[in-house]
PDB file of C-alpha atoms in Angstrom:
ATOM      1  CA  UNK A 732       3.672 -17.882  -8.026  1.00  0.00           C
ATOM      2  CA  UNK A 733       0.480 -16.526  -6.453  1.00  0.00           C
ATOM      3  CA  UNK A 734       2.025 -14.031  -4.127  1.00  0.00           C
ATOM      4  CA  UNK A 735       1.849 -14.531  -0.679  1.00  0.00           C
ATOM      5  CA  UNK A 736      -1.787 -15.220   0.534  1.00  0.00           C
ATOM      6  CA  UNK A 737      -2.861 -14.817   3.628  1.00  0.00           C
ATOM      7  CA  UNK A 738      -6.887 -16.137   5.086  1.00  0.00           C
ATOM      8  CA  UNK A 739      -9.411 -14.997   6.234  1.00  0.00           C
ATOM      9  CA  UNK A 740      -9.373 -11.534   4.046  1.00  0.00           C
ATOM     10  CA  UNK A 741     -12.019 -10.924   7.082  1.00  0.00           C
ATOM     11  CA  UNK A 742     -12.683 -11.761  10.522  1.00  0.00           C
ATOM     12  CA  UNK A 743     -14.903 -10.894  13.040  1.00  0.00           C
ATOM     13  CA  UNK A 744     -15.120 -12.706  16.579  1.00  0.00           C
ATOM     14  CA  UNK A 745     -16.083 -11.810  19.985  1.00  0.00           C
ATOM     15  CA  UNK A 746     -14.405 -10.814  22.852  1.00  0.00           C
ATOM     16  CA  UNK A 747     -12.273 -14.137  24.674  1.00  0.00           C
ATOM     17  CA  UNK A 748     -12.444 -16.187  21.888  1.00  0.00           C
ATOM     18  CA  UNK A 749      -9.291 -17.718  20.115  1.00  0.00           C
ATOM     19  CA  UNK A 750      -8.469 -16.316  16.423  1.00  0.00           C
ATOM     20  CA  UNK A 751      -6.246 -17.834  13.956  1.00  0.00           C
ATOM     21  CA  UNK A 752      -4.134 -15.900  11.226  1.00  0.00           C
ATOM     22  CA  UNK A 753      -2.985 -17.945   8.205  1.00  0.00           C
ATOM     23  CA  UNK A 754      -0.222 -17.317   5.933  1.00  0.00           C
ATOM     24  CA  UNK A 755       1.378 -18.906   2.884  1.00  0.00           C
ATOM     25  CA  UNK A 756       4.505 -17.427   1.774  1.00  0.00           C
ATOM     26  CA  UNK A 757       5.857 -17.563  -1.283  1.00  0.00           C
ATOM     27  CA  UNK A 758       7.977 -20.686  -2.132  1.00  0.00           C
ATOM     28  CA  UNK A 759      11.732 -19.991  -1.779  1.00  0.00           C
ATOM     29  CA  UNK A 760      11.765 -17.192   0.647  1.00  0.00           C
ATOM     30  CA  UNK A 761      13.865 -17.653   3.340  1.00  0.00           C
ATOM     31  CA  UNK A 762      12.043 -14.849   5.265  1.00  0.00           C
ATOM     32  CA  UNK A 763       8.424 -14.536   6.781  1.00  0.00           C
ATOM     33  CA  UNK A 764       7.340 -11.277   8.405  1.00  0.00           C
ATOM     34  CA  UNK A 765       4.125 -10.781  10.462  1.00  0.00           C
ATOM     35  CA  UNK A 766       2.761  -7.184  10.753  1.00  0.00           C
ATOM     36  CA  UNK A 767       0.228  -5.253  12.350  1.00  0.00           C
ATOM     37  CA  UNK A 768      -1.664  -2.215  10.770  1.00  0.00           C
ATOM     38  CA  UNK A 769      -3.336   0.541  12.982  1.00  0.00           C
ATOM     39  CA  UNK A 770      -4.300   4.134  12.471  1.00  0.00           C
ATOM     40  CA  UNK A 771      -2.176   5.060  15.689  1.00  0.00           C
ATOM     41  CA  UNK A 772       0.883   2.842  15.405  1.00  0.00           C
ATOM     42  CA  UNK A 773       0.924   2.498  11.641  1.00  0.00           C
ATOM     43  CA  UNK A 774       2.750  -0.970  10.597  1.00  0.00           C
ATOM     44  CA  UNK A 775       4.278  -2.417  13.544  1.00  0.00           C
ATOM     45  CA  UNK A 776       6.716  -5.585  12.980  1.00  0.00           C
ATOM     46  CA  UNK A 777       5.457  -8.278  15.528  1.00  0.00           C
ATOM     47  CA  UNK A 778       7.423 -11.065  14.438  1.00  0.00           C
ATOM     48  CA  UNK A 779       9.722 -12.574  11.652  1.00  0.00           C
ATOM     49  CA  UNK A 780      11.197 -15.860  11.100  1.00  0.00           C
ATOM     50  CA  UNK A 781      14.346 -17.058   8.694  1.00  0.00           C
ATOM     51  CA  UNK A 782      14.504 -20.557   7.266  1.00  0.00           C
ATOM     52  CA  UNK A 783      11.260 -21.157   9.982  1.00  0.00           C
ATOM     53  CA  UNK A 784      12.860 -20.100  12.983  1.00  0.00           C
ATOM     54  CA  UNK A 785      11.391 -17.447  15.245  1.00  0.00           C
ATOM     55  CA  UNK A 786      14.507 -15.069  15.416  1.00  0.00           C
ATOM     56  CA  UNK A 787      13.208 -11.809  16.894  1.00  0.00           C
ATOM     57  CA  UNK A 788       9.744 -11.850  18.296  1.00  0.00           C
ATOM     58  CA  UNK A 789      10.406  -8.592  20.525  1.00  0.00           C
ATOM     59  CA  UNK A 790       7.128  -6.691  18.919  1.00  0.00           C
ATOM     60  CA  UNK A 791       4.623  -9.614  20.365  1.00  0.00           C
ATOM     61  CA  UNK A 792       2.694  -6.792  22.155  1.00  0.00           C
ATOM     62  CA  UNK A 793       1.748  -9.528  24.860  1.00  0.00           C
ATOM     63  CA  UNK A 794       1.540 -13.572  25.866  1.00  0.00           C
ATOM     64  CA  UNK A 795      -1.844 -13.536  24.665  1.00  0.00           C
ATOM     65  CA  UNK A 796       0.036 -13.421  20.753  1.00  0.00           C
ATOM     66  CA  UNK A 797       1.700 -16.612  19.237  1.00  0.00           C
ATOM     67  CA  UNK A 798       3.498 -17.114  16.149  1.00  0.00           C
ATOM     68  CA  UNK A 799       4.564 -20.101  14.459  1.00  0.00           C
ATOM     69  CA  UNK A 800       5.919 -21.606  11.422  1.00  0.00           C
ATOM     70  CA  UNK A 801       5.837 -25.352  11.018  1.00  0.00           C
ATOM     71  CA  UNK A 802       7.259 -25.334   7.624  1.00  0.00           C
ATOM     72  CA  UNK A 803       8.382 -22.997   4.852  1.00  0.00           C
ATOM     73  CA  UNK A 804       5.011 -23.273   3.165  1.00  0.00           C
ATOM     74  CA  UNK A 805       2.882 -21.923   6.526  1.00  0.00           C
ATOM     75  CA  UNK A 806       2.643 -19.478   9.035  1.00  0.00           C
ATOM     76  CA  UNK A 807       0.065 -18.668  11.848  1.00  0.00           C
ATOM     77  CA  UNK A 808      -0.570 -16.031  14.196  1.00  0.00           C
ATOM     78  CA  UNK A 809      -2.623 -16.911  17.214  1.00  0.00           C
ATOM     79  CA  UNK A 810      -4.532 -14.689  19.571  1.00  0.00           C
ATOM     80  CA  UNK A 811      -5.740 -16.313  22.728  1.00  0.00           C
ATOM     81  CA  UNK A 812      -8.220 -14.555  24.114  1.00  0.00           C
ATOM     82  CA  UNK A 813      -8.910 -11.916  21.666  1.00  0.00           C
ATOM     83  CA  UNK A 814      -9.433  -8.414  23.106  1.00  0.00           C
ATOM     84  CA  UNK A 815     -11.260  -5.417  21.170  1.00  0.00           C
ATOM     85  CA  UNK A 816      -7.956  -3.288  21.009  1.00  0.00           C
ATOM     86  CA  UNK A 817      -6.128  -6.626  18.953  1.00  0.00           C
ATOM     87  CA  UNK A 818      -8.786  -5.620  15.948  1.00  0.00           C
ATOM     88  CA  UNK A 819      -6.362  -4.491  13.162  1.00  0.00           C
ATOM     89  CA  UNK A 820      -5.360  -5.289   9.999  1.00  0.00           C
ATOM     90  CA  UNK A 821      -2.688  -8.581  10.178  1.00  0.00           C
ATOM     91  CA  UNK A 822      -0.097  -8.523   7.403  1.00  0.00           C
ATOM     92  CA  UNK A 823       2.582 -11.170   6.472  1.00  0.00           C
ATOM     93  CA  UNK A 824       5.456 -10.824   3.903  1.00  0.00           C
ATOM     94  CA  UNK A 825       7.769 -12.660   2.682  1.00  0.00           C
ATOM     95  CA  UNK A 826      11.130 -11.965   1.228  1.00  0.00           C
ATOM     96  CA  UNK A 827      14.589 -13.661  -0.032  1.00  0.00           C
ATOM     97  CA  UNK A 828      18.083 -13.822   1.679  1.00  0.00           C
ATOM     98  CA  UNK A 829      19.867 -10.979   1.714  1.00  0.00           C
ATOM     99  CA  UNK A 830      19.758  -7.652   3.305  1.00  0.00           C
ATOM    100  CA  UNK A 831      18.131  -4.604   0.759  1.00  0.00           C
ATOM    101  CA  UNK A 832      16.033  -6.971  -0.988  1.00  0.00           C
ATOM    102  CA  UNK A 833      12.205  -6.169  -1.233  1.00  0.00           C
ATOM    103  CA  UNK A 834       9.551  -8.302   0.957  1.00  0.00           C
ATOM    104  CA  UNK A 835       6.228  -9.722  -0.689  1.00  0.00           C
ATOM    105  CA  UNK A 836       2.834  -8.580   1.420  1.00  0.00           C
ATOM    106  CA  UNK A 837      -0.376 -10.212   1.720  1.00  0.00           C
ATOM    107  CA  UNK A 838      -3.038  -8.430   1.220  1.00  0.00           C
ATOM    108  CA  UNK A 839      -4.201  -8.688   5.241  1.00  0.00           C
ATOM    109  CA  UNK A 840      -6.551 -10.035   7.311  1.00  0.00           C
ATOM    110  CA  UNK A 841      -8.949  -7.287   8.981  1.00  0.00           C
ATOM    111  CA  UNK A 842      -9.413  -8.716  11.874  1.00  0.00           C
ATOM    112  CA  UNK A 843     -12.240  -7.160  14.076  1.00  0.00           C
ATOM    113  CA  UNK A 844     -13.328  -8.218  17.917  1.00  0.00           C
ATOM    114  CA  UNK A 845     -16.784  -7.183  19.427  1.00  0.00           C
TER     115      UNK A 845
ATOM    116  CA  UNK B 194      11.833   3.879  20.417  1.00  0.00           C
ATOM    117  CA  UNK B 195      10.981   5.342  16.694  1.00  0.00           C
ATOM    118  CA  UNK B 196      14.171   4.753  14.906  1.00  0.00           C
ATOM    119  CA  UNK B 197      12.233   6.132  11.810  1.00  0.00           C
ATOM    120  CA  UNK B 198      10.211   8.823  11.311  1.00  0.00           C
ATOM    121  CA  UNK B 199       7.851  10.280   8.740  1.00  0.00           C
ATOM    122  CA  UNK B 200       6.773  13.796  10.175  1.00  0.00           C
ATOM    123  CA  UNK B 201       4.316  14.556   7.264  1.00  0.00           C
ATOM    124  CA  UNK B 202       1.165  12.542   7.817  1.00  0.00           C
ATOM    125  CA  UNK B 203      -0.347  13.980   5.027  1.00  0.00           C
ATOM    126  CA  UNK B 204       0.560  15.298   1.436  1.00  0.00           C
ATOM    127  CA  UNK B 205      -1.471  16.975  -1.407  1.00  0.00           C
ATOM    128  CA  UNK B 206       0.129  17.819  -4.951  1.00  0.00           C
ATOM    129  CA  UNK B 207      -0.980  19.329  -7.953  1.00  0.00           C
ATOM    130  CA  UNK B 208      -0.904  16.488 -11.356  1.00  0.00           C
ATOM    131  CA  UNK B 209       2.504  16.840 -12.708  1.00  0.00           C
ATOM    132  CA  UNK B 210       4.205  18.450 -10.278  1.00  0.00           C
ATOM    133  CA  UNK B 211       6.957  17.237  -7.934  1.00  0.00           C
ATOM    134  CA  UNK B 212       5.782  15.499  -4.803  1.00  0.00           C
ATOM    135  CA  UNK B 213       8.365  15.193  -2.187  1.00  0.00           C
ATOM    136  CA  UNK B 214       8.714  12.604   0.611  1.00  0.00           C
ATOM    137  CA  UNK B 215      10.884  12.782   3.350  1.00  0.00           C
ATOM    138  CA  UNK B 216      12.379  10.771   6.204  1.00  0.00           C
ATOM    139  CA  UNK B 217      14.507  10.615   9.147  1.00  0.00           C
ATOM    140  CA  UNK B 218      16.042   7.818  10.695  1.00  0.00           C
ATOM    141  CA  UNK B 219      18.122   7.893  14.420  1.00  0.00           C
ATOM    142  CA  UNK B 220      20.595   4.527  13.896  1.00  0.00           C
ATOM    143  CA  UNK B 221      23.525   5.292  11.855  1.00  0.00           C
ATOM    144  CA  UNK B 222      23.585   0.988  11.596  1.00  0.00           C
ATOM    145  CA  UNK B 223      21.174   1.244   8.509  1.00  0.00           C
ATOM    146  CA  UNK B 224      22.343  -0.353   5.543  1.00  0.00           C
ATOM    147  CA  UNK B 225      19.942   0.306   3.235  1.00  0.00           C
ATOM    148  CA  UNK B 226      16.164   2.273   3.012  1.00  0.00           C
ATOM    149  CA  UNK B 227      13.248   0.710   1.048  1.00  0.00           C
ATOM    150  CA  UNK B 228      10.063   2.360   0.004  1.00  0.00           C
ATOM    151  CA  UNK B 229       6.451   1.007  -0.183  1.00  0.00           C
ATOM    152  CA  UNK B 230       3.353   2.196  -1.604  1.00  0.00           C
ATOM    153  CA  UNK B 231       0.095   1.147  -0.032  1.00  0.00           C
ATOM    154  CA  UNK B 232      -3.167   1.535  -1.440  1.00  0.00           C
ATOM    155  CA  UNK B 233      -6.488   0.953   0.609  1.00  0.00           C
ATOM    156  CA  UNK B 234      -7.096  -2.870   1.339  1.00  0.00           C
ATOM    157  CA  UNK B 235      -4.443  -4.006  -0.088  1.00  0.00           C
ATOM    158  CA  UNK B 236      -0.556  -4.744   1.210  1.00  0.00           C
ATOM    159  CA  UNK B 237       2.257  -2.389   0.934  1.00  0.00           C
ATOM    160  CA  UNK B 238       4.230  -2.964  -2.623  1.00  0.00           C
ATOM    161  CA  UNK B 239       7.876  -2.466  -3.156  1.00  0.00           C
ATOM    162  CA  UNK B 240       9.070   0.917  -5.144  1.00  0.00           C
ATOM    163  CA  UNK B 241      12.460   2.117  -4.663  1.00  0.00           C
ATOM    164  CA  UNK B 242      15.379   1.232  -2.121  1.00  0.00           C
ATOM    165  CA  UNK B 243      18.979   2.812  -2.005  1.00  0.00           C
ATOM    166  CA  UNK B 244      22.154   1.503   0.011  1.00  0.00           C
ATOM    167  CA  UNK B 245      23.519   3.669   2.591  1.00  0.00           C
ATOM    168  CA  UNK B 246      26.888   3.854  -0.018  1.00  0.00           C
ATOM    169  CA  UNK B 247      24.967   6.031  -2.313  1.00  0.00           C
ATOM    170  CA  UNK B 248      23.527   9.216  -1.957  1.00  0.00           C
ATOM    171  CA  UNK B 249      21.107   8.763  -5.270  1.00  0.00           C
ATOM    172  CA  UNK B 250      18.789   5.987  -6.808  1.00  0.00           C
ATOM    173  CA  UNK B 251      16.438   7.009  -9.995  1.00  0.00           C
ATOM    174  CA  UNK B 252      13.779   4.584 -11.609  1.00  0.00           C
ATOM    175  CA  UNK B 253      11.773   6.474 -13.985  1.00  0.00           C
ATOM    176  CA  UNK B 254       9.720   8.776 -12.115  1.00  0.00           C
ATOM    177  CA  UNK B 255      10.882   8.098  -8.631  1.00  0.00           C
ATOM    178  CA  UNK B 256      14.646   9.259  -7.229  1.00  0.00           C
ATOM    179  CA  UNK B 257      15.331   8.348  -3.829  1.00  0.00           C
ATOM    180  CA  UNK B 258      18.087  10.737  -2.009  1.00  0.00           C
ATOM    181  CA  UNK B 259      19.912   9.700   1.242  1.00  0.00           C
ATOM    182  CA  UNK B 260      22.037  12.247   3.184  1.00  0.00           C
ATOM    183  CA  UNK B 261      23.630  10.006   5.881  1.00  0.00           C
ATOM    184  CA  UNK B 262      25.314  12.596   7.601  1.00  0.00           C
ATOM    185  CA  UNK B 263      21.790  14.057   8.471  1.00  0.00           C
ATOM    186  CA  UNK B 264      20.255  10.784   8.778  1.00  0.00           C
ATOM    187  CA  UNK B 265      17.503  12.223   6.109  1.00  0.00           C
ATOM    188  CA  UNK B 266      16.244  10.664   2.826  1.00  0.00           C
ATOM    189  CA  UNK B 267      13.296  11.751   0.394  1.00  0.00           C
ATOM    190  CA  UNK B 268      11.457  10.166  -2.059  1.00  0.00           C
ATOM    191  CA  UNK B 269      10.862  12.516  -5.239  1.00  0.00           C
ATOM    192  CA  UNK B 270       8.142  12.102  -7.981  1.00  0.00           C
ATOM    193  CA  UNK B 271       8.358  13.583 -10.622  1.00  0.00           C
ATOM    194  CA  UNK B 272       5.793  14.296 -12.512  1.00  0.00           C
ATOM    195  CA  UNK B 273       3.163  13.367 -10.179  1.00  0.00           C
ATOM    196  CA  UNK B 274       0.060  10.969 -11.219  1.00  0.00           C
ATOM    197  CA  UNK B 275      -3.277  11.038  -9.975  1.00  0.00           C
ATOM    198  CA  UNK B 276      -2.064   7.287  -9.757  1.00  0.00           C
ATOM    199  CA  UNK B 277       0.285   7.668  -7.296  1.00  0.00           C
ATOM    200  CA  UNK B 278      -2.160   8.569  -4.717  1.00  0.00           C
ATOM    201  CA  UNK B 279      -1.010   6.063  -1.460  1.00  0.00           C
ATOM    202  CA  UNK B 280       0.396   6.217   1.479  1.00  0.00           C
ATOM    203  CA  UNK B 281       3.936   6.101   1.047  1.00  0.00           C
ATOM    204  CA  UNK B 282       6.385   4.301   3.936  1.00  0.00           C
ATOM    205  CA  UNK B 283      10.267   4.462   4.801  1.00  0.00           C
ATOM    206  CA  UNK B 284      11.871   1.238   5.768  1.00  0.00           C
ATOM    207  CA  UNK B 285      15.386   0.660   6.925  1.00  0.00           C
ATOM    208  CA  UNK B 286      17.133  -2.451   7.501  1.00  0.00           C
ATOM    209  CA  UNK B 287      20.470  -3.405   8.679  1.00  0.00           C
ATOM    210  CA  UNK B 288      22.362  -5.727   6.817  1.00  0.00           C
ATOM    211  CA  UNK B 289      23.693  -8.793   9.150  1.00  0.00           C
ATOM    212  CA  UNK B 290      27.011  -9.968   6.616  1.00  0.00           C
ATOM    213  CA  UNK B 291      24.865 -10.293   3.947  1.00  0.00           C
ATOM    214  CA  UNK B 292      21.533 -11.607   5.725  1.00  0.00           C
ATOM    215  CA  UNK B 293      18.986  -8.932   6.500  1.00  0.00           C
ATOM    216  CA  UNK B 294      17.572  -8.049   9.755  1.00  0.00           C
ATOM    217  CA  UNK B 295      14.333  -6.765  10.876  1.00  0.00           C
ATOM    218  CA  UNK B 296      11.997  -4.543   8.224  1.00  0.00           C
ATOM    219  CA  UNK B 297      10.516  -1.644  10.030  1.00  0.00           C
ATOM    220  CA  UNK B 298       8.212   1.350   9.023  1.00  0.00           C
ATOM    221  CA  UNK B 299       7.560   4.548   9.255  1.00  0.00           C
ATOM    222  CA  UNK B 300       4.075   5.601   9.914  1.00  0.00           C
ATOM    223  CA  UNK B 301       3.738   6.603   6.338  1.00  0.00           C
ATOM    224  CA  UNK B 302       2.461   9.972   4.659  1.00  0.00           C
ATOM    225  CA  UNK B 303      -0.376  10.145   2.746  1.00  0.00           C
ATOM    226  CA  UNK B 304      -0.132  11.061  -1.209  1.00  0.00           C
ATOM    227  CA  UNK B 305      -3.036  13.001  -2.709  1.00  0.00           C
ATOM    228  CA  UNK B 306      -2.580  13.954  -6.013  1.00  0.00           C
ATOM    229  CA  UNK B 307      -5.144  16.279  -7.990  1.00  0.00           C
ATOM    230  CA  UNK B 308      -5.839  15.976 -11.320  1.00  0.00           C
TER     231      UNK B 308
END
């Protein structure tokens, strides 16, 4: 398996426009994580899903974020409008059932807005 | 609400000497504590995890030590590598009868290690 990949590695968009964060997990996991990487905060959890269902979503830091996950093999995130304080870097992992067991990252999308 | 905390932003050890890790945690509901290792531009990696049963877990270089009743683990290495130079994050998780919960960090302290 290639690992979980995530796209774009790199994005850069302007202020108000929609972005789109794509990730493929890897094929069995039950569990899909989205994170979000900043120099203050560190690596905050935003969202995670089991078997493709949305089961806490409490780190969504506003409306403006959406996550979903249409099928085991897919995951976006979705910032509408993008605001200069969402650039970050955008992880997603990916890990089997069971609690103690590691999760698989991306490597991230740097996501940057002007 | 920081349930866990890495107080040490920053570390700097000597090649082959012991570098030492530490982190607290505030909710006695943990189950079990992973560690990652992150390099720059590229996602966190798995190391080492103990279960909140033990108070010990060794893999080669790296022994993880929990001491619940201070809500305190550390991460040893021993001997260090110039190699191991990453930041280095504590993640608990609670274990929901056998499916896991959330996976949250710690802010992570940063490894240097001089040859």
């Amino acid at each position: 398996d290639a690992g979980v990949i995530q796209s774009p590695r790199h994005e850069v968009t302007e202020m108000g426009q929609e972005v789109t964060l794509r990730c493929k997990p890897i094929s069995g996991h039950d569990y899909l994580f989205w994170y979000r990487q900043t120099m203050m905060r560190g690596l905050e959890l935003l969202i995670y899903f089991n078997n493709n269902v949305p089961i806490d979503d409490s780190g969504m830091p506003e409306d403006r974020f959406s996550a979903k996950m249409p099928n085991a093999s897919f995951s976006t995130l979705k910032i509408q409008p993008s605001e200069p304080r969402d650039s970050a870097v955008y992880f997603c992992a990916s890990s089997l059932r069971g609690a103690g067991t590691e999760a698989f990252f991306g490597q991230g999308t740097r996501l940057t807005v002007v | 609400d920081q349930q866990v905390k890495q107080n040490s932003p920053s570390l700097s050890v000597q090649e082959g000497r012991i570098s030492i890790l530490n982190c607290d945690y505030t909710n006695s509901m943990f189950d079990y504590f992973l560690w990652y290792k992150k390099y720059p531009a590229e996602g966190p990696t798995f190391l080492i995890s103990i279960s909140s049963i033990k108070d010990k877990n060794e893999d080669g270089r790296f022994t993880v030590f929990l001491n619940k009743s201070a809500k305190h683990l550390s991460l040893h290495i021993v001997p260090s590598q110039p190699g191991d130079s990453a930041v280095y994050f504590c993640a608990p998780q609670i274990n929901y009868g056998g499916s896991q919960g959330n996976l949250i960090f710690g802010k992570g302290t940063k490894l240097s290690v001089k040859p």
